[in-house]
Coordinates of C-alpha atoms and ligand atoms in Angstrom, one line a residue:
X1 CA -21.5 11.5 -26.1
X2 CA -18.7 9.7 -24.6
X3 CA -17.2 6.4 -26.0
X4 CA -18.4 3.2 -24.3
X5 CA -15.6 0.8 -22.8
X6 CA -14.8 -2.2 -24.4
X7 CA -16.8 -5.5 -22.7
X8 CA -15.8 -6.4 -19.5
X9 CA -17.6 -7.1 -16.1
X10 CA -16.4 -4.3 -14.9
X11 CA -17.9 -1.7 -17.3
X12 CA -20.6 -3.9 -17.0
X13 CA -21.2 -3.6 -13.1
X14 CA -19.6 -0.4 -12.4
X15 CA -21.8 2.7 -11.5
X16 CA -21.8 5.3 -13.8
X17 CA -18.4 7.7 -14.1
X18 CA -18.9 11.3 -13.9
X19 CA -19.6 12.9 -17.3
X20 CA -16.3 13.8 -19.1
X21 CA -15.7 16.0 -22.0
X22 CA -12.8 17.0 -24.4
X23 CA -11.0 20.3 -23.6
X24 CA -12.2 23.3 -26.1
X25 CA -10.5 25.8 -25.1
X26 CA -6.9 26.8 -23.8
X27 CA -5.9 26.3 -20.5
X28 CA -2.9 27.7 -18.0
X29 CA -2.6 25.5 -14.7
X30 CA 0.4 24.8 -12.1
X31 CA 0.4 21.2 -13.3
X32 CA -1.1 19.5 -16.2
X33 CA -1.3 15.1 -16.0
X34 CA -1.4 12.7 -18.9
X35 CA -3.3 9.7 -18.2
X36 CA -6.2 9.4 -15.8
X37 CA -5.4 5.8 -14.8
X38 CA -4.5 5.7 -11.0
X39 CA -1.2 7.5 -11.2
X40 CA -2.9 10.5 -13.1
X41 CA -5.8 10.7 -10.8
X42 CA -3.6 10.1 -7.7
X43 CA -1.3 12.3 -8.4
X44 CA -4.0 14.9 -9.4
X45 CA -6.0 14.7 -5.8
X46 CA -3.0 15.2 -3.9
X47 CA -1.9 18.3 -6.0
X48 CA -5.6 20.1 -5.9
X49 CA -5.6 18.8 -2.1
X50 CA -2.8 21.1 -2.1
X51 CA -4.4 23.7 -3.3
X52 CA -2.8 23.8 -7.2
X53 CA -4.7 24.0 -10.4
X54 CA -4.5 20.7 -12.2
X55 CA -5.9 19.6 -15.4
X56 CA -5.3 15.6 -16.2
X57 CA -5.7 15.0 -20.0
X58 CA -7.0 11.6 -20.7
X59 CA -6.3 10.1 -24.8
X60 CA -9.7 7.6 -24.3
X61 CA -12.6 7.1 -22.4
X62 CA -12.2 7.3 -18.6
X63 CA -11.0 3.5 -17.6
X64 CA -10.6 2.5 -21.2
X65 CA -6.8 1.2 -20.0
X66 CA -5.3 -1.0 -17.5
X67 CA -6.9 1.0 -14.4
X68 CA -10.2 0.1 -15.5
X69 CA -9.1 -3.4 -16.4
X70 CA -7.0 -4.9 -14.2
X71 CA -8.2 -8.2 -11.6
X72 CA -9.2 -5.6 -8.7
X73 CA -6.2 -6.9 -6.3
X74 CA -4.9 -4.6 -3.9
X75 CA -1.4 -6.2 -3.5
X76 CA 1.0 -4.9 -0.5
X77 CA 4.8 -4.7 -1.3
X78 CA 6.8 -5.5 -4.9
X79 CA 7.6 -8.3 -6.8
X80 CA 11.1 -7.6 -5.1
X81 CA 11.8 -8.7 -1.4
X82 CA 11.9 -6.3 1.5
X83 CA 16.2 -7.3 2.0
X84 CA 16.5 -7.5 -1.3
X85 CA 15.3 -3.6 -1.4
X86 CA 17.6 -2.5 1.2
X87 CA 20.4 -3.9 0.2
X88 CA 19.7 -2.2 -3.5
X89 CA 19.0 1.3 -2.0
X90 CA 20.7 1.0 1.6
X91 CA 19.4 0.2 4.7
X92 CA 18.2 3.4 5.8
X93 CA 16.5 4.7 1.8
X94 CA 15.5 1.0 1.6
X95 CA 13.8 0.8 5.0
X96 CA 12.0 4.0 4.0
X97 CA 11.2 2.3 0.8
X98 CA 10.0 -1.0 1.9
X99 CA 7.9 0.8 4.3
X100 CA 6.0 3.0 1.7
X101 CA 5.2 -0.1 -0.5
X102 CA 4.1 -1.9 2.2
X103 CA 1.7 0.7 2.8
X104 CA 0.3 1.3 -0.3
X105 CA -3.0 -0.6 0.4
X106 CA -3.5 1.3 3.4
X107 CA -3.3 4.2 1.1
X108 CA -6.1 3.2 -1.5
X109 CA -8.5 1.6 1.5
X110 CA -8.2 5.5 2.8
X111 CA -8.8 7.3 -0.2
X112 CA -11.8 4.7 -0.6
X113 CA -13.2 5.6 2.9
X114 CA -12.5 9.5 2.8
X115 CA -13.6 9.8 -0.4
X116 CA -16.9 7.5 0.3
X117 CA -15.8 6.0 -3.0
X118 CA -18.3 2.9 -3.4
X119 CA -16.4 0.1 -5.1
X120 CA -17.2 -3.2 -3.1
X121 CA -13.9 -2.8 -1.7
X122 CA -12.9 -5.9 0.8
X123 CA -9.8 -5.9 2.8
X124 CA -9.3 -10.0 3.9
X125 CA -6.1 -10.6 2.4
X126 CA -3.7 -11.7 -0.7
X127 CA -3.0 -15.4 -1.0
X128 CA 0.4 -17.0 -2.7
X129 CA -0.6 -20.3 -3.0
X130 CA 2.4 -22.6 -3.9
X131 CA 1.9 -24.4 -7.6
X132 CA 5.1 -26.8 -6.7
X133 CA 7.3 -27.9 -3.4
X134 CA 10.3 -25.5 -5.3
X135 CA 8.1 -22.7 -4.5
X136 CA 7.5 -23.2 -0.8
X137 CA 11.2 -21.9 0.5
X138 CA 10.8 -18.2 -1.2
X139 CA 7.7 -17.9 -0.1
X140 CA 8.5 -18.9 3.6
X141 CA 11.9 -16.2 3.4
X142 CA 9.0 -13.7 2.3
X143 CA 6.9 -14.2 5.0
X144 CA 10.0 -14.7 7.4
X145 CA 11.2 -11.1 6.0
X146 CA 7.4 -9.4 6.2
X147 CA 7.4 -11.2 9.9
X148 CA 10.6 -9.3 11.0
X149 CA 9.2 -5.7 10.0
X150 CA 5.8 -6.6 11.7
X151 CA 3.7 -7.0 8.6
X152 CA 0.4 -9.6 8.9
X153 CA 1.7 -12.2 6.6
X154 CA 1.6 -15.7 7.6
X155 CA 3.2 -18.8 5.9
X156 CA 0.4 -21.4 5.2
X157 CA 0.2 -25.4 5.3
X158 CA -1.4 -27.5 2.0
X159 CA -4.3 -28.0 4.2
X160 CA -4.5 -24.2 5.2
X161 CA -4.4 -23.2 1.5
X162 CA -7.0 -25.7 0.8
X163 CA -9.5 -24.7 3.1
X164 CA -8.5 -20.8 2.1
X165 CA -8.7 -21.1 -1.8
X166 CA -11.0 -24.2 -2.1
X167 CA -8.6 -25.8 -4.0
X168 CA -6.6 -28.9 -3.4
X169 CA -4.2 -28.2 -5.9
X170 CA -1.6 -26.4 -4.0
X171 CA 1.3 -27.5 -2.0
X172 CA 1.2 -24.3 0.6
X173 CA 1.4 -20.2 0.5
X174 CA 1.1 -17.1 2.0
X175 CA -1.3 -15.1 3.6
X176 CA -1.0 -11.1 3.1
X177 CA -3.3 -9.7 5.8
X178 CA -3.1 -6.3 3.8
X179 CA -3.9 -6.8 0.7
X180 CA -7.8 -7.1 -0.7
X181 CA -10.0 -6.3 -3.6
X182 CA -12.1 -3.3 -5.9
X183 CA -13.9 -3.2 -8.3
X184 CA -11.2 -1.1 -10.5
X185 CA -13.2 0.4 -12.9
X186 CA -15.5 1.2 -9.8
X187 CA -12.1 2.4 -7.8
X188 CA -11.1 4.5 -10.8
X189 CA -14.3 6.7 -11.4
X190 CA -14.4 7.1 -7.7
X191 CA -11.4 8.9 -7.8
X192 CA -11.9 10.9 -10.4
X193 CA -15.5 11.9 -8.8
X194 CA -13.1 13.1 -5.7
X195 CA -10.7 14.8 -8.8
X196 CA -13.6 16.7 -9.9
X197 CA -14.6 17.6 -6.3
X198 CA -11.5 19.6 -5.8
X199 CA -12.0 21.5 -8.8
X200 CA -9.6 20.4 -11.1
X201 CA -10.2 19.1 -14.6
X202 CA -10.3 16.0 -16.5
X203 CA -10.5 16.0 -19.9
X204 CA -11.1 12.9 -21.9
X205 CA -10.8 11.7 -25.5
X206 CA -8.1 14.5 -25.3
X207 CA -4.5 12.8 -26.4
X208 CA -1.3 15.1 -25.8
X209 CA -0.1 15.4 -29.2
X210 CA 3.5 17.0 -28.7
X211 CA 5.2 18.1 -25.4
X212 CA 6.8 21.5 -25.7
X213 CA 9.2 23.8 -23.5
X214 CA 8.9 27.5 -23.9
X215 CA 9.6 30.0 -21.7
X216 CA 10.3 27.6 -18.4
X217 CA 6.9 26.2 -19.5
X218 CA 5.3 23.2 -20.9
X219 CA 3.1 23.3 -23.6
X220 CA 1.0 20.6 -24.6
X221 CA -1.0 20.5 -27.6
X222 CA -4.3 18.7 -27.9
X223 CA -6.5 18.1 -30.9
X224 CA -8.4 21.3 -30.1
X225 CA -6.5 23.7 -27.7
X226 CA -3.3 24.1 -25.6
X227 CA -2.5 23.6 -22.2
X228 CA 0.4 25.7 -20.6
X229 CA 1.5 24.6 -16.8
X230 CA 5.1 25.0 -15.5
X231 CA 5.1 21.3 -14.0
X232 CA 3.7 18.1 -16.2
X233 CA 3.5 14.4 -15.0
X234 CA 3.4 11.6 -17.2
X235 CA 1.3 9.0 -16.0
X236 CA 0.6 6.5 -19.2
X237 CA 2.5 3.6 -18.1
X238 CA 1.9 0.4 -20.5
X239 CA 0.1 2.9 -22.9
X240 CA 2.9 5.3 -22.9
X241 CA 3.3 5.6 -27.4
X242 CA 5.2 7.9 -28.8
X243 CA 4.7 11.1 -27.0
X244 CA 7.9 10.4 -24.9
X245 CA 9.4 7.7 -27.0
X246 CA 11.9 6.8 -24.7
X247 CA 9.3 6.5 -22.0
X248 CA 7.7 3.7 -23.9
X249 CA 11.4 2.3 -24.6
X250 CA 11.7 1.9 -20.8
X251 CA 9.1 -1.2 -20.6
X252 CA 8.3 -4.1 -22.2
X253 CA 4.2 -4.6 -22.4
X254 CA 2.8 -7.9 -22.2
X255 CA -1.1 -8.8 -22.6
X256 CA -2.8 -10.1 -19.7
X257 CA -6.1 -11.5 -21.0
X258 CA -9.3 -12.3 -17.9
X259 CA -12.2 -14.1 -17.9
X260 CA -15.3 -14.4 -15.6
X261 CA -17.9 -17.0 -14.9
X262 CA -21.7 -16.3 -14.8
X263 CA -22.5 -16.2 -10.9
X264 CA -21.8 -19.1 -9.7
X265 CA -25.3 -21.0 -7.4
X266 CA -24.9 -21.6 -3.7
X267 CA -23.6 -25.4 -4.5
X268 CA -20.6 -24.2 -7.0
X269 CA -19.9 -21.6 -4.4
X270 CA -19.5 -23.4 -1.7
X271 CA -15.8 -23.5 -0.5
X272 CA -14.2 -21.3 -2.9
X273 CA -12.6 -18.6 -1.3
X274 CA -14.9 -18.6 1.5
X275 CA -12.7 -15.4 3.5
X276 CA -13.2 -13.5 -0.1
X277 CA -9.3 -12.9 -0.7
X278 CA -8.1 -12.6 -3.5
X279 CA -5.3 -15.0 -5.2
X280 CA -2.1 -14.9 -7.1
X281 CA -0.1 -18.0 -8.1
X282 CA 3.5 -19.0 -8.3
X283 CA 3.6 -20.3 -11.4
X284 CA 6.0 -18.5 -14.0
X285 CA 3.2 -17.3 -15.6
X286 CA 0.8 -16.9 -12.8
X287 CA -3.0 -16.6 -12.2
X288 CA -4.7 -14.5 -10.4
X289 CA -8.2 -15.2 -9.2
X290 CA -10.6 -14.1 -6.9
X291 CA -14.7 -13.7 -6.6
X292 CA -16.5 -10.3 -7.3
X293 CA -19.3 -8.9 -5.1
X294 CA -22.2 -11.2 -7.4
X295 CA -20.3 -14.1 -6.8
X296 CA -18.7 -14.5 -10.4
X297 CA -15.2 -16.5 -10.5
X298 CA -12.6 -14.0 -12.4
X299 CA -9.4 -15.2 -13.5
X300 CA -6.5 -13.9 -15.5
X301 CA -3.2 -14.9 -16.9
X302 CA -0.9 -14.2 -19.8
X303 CA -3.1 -13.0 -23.2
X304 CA -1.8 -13.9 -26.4
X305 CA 0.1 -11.0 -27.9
X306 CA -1.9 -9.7 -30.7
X307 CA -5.3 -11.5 -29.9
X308 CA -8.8 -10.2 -29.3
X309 CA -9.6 -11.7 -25.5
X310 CA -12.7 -14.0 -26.4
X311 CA -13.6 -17.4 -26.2
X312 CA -10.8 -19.0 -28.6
X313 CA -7.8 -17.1 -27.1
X314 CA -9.1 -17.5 -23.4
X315 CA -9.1 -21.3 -23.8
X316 CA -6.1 -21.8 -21.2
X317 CA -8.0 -19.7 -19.1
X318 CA -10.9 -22.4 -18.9
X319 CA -8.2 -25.0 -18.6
X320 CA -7.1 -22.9 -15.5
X321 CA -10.4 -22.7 -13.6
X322 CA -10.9 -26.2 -14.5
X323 CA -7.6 -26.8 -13.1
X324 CA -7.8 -24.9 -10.0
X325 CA -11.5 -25.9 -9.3
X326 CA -12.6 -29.0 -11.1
X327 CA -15.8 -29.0 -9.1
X328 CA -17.2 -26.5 -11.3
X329 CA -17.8 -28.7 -13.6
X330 CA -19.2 -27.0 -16.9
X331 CA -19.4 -23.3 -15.8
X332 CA -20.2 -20.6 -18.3
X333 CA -17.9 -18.1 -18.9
X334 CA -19.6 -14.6 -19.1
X335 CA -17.0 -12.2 -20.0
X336 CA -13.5 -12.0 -21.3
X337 CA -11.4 -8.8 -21.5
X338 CA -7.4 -7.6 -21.5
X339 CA -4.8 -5.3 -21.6
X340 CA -1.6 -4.5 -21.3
X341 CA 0.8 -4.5 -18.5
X342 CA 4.2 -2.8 -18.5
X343 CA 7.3 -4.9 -17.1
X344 CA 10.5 -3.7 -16.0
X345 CA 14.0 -4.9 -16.9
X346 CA 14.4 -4.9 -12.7
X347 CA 11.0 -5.7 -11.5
X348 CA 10.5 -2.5 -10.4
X349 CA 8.7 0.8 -10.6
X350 CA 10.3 3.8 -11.8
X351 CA 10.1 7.8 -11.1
X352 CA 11.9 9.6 -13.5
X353 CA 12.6 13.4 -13.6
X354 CA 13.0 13.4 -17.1
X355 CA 13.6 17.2 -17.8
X356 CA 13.1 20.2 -15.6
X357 CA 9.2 20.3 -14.3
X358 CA 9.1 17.2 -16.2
X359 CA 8.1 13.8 -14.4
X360 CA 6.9 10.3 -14.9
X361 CA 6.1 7.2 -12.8
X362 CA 5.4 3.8 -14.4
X363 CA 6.5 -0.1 -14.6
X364 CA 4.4 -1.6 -11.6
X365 CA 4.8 -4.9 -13.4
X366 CA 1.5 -6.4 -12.6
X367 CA 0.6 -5.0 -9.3
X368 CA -0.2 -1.2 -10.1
X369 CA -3.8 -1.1 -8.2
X370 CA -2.0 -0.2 -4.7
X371 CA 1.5 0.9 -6.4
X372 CA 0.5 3.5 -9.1
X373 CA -2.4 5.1 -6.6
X374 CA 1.3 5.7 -3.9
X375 CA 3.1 6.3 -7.6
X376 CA 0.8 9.3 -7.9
X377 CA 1.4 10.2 -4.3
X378 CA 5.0 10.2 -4.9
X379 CA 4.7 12.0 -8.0
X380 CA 2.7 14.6 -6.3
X381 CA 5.2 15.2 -3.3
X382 CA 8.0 16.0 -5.5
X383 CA 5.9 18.1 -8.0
X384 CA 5.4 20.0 -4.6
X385 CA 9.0 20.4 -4.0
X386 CA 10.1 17.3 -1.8
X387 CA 13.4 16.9 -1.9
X388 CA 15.1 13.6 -2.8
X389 CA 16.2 12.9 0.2
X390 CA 12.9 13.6 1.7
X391 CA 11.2 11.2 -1.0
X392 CA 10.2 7.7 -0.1
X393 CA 10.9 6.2 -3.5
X394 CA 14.2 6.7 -5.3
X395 CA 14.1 9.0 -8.4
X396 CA 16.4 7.0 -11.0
X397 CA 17.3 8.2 -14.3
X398 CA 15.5 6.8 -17.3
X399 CA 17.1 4.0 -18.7
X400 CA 15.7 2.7 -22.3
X401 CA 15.8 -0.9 -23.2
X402 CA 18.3 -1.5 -26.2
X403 CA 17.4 -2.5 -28.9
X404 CA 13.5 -2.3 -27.9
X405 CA 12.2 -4.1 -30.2
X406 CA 13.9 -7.0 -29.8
X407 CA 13.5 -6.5 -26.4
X408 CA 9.6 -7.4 -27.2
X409 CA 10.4 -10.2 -29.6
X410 CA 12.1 -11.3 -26.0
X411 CA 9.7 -10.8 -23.7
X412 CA 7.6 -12.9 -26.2
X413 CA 10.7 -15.8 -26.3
X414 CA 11.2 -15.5 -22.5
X415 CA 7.0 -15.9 -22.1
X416 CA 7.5 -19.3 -24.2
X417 CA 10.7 -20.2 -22.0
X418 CA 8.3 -19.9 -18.6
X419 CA 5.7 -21.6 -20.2
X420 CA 8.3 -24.6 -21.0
X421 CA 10.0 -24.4 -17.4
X422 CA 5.9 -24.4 -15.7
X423 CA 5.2 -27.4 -17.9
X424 CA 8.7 -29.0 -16.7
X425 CA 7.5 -28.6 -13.1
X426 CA 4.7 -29.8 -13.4
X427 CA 5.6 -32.9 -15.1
X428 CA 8.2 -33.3 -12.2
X429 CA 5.6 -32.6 -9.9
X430 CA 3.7 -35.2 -11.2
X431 CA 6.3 -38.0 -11.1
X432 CA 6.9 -37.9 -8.1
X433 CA 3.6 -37.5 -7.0
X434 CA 3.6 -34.3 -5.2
X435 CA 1.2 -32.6 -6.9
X436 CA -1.9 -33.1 -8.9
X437 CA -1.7 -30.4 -11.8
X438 CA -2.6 -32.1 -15.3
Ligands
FAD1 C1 -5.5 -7.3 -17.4 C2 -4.7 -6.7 -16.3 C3 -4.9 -7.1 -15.0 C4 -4.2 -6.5 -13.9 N1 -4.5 -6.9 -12.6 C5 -3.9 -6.3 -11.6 C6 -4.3 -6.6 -10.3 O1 -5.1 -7.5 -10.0 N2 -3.6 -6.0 -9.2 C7 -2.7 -5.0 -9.5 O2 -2.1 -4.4 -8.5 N3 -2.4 -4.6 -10.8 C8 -3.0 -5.2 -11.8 N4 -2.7 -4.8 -13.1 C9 -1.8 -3.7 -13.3 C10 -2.5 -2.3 -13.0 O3 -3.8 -2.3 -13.7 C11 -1.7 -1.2 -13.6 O4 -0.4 -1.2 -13.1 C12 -2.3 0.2 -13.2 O5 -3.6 0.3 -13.6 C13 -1.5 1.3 -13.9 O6 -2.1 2.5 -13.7 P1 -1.7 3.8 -14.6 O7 -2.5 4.9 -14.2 O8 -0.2 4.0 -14.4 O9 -1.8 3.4 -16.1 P2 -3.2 3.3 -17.0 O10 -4.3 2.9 -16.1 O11 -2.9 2.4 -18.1 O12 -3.4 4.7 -17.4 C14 -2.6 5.4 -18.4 C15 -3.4 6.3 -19.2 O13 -2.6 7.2 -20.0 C16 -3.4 7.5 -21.1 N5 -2.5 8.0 -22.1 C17 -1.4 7.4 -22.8 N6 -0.8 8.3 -23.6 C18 -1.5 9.4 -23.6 C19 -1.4 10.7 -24.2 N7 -0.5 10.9 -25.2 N8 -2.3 11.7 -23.9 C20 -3.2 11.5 -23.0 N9 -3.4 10.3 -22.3 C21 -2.5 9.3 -22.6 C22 -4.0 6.1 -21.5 O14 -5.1 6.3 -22.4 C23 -4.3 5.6 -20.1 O15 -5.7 5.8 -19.8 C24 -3.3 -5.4 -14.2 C25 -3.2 -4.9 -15.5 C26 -3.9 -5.5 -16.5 C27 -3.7 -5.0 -17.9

């Protein structure tokens, strides 16, 4: 009997996954995955579409981890600008780059349509909407840099954004034409259904215990049996422990905590994201919102390290709907849920070859629906030999964070240091009577 998921509106409105089991008995494939989040379950359909044996061992339940957590936003592009890239990998590795990232919502909207995976996915677009006037020139160089490459990203007008989010709150943004929404968990066991499909395994409640080499050969040891396979791919991300220590060492995890309203009536509905994109802020520490396919209002934002998501430690998430879309008035919230997301030192994602046949992809800081389902991609094509000159993502070498943990005690410091410079912009803000945040 599997585990249920924690509470969430996901597990809640998702059909049922396939029915998983833990491995028994010992197993020899070309390439064993840990982690069936999107990387793992990316990476695995590419390889069996290949024609190699995988087996992707999962620690929990299916979708028990960010994958089958996360807002649903299918974001285009990094946190990192499209010049900024090429002038960090050169113009013609960073073009090649910037291309593939831009993509990577093309990418899960195809898997979703080959793979007739049903997870109300939309495609109308990502908004930025513009929390302060000091936010309005970055985004207007990120549109003007999208423009130039001939992406479908438009700079918006107060009134634009207005009429977009149904919110009066915000001085401006941008429109992302490519981006959209799943239903994660939804996404997530669609995938895997397409996994199991082409015949390769996923095993769940399964935890890698120790990572071996023997022989030119990994070995990885379960609870119950072995798995031998000459190529592995690490794909545990935030969740990454102690099984590659200096994995883990590589990010810093913060808590992202979200919380949805009961479906909202006809009247409350009116106005609020009528086009159905979905929404990420510019505030330091941003929300994200959008509506689900019953019409529920889901929002996130930073958790509180430590906490249980619930009523008491969601109470700036109210504030934020309240904020965002006083008309509301007293909404219920329905559901509350979190988990973690792993931040780079750079902002951005990382391949690693860690040893020989030995790889890992992680760090999507945030926006890992579209960028750990092209992760896995990547991951795949150089399992299957792609050079790195070939590849369209650089492999870098893995670079802990010294002195780790007082690189978390930091990330916890630098979390109160936005929270004091948001607060500082708003009063600002609010001075000179730009803008109406409380
Ligand atoms: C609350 C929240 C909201 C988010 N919202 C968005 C969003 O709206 N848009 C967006 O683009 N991104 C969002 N993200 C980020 C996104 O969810 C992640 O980047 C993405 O899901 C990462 O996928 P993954 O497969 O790499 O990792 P995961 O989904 O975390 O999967 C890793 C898996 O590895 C398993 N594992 C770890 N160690 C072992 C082991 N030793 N043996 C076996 N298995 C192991 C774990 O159990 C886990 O299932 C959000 C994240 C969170 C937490």
């Amino acid at each position: 009997m599997p585990a249920a998921l924690p509470q969430s509106l996901w597990a809640a409105t998702a059909a049922a996954g396939p029915a998983l089991v833990p491995l028994e008995r010992a197993l020899r494939v070309d390439v064993a995955i840990i982690g069936a989040g999107y990387t793992g379950l990316a990476a695995a359909l590419h390889l069996a579409g290949a024609g190699r044996s995988v087996a992707v061992l999962e620690a929990r339940s299916l979708g028990e981890r960010a994958s089958g957590l996360n807002g649903g936003q299918v974001i285009p592009g990094l946190k990192t600008d499209p010049d900024t890239l090429e002038e960090l990998f050169g113009a013609e590795r960073g073009a090649r780059l910037v291309a593939s990232v831009a993509a990577g919502p093309d990418l899960v909207f195809d898997l979703i349509e080959r793979h007739g995976i049903a997870c109300d996915a939309t495609r109308s677009g990502w908004i930025q909407p513009a929390t302060s006037e000091s936010a309005l020139p970055p985004l207007a160089t990120r549109a003007a840099q999208w423009q130039r490459r001939g992406a479908a990203v438009e700079l918006l007008t107060a009134r634009a954004v207005a009429a977009l989010v149904g919110s009066e709150r915000y001085c401006g943004g941008l429109l992302d034409r490519r981006g959209g929404t799943v239903q994660p968990l939804a996404y997530l066991r669609g995938l895997a259904r397409a996994v199991l499909r082409h015949h390769a395994g996923i095993f769940t409640q399964c935890p890698v215990l120790h990572l071996r080499r023997a022989a030119r050969e990994w070995q990885l040891e379960t609870p119950r049996a072995v798995v031998t396979a000459p190529a592995v791919i690490a794909a545990t991300n935030a969740y990454s422990g102690g099984l590659i220590g200096a994995l883990q060492r590589s990010v810093v995890t913060v808590p992202s905590f979200q919380v949805a309203t009961a479906p909202l009536t006809p009247a409350q509905r009116a106005g609020i994201l009528p086009g159905g994109q979905a929404a990420s802020d510019t505030w330091h520490l941003l929300r994200y919102f959008r509506l689900d396919a019953s019409g529920r209002l889901v929002l996130g934002a930073r958790g509180t390290f430590g906490a249980v998501p619930g009523p008491r430690s969601c109470r700036h998430h109210y504030r934020a709907v309240h904020e965002i879309y006083p008309q509301l008035g007293d909404v219920r919230f329905e559901y509350h849920w979190g988990g973690l997301v792993a931040m780079t030192r750079d902002h951005l994602p990382h391949l690693h070859e860690l040893a020989p046949g030995l790889l890992a992809g992680l760090g999507y800081n945030g926006r890992g629906v579209a960028m750990a389902t092209l992760m896995g991609r990547l991951l795949a094509q150089r399992t299957l030999g792609m050079s790195d000159a070939e590849l369209a993502f650089p492999v870098t070498p893995l670079r802990p964070i010294p002195f780790h943990r007082g690189a978390s005690f930091a990330a916890r410091a630098a979390i109160q240091y936005l929270r004091a410079v948001d607060l500082v912009t708003r009063g600002r803000d609010r001075l000179r009577g730009r803008a109406s945040w409380t």
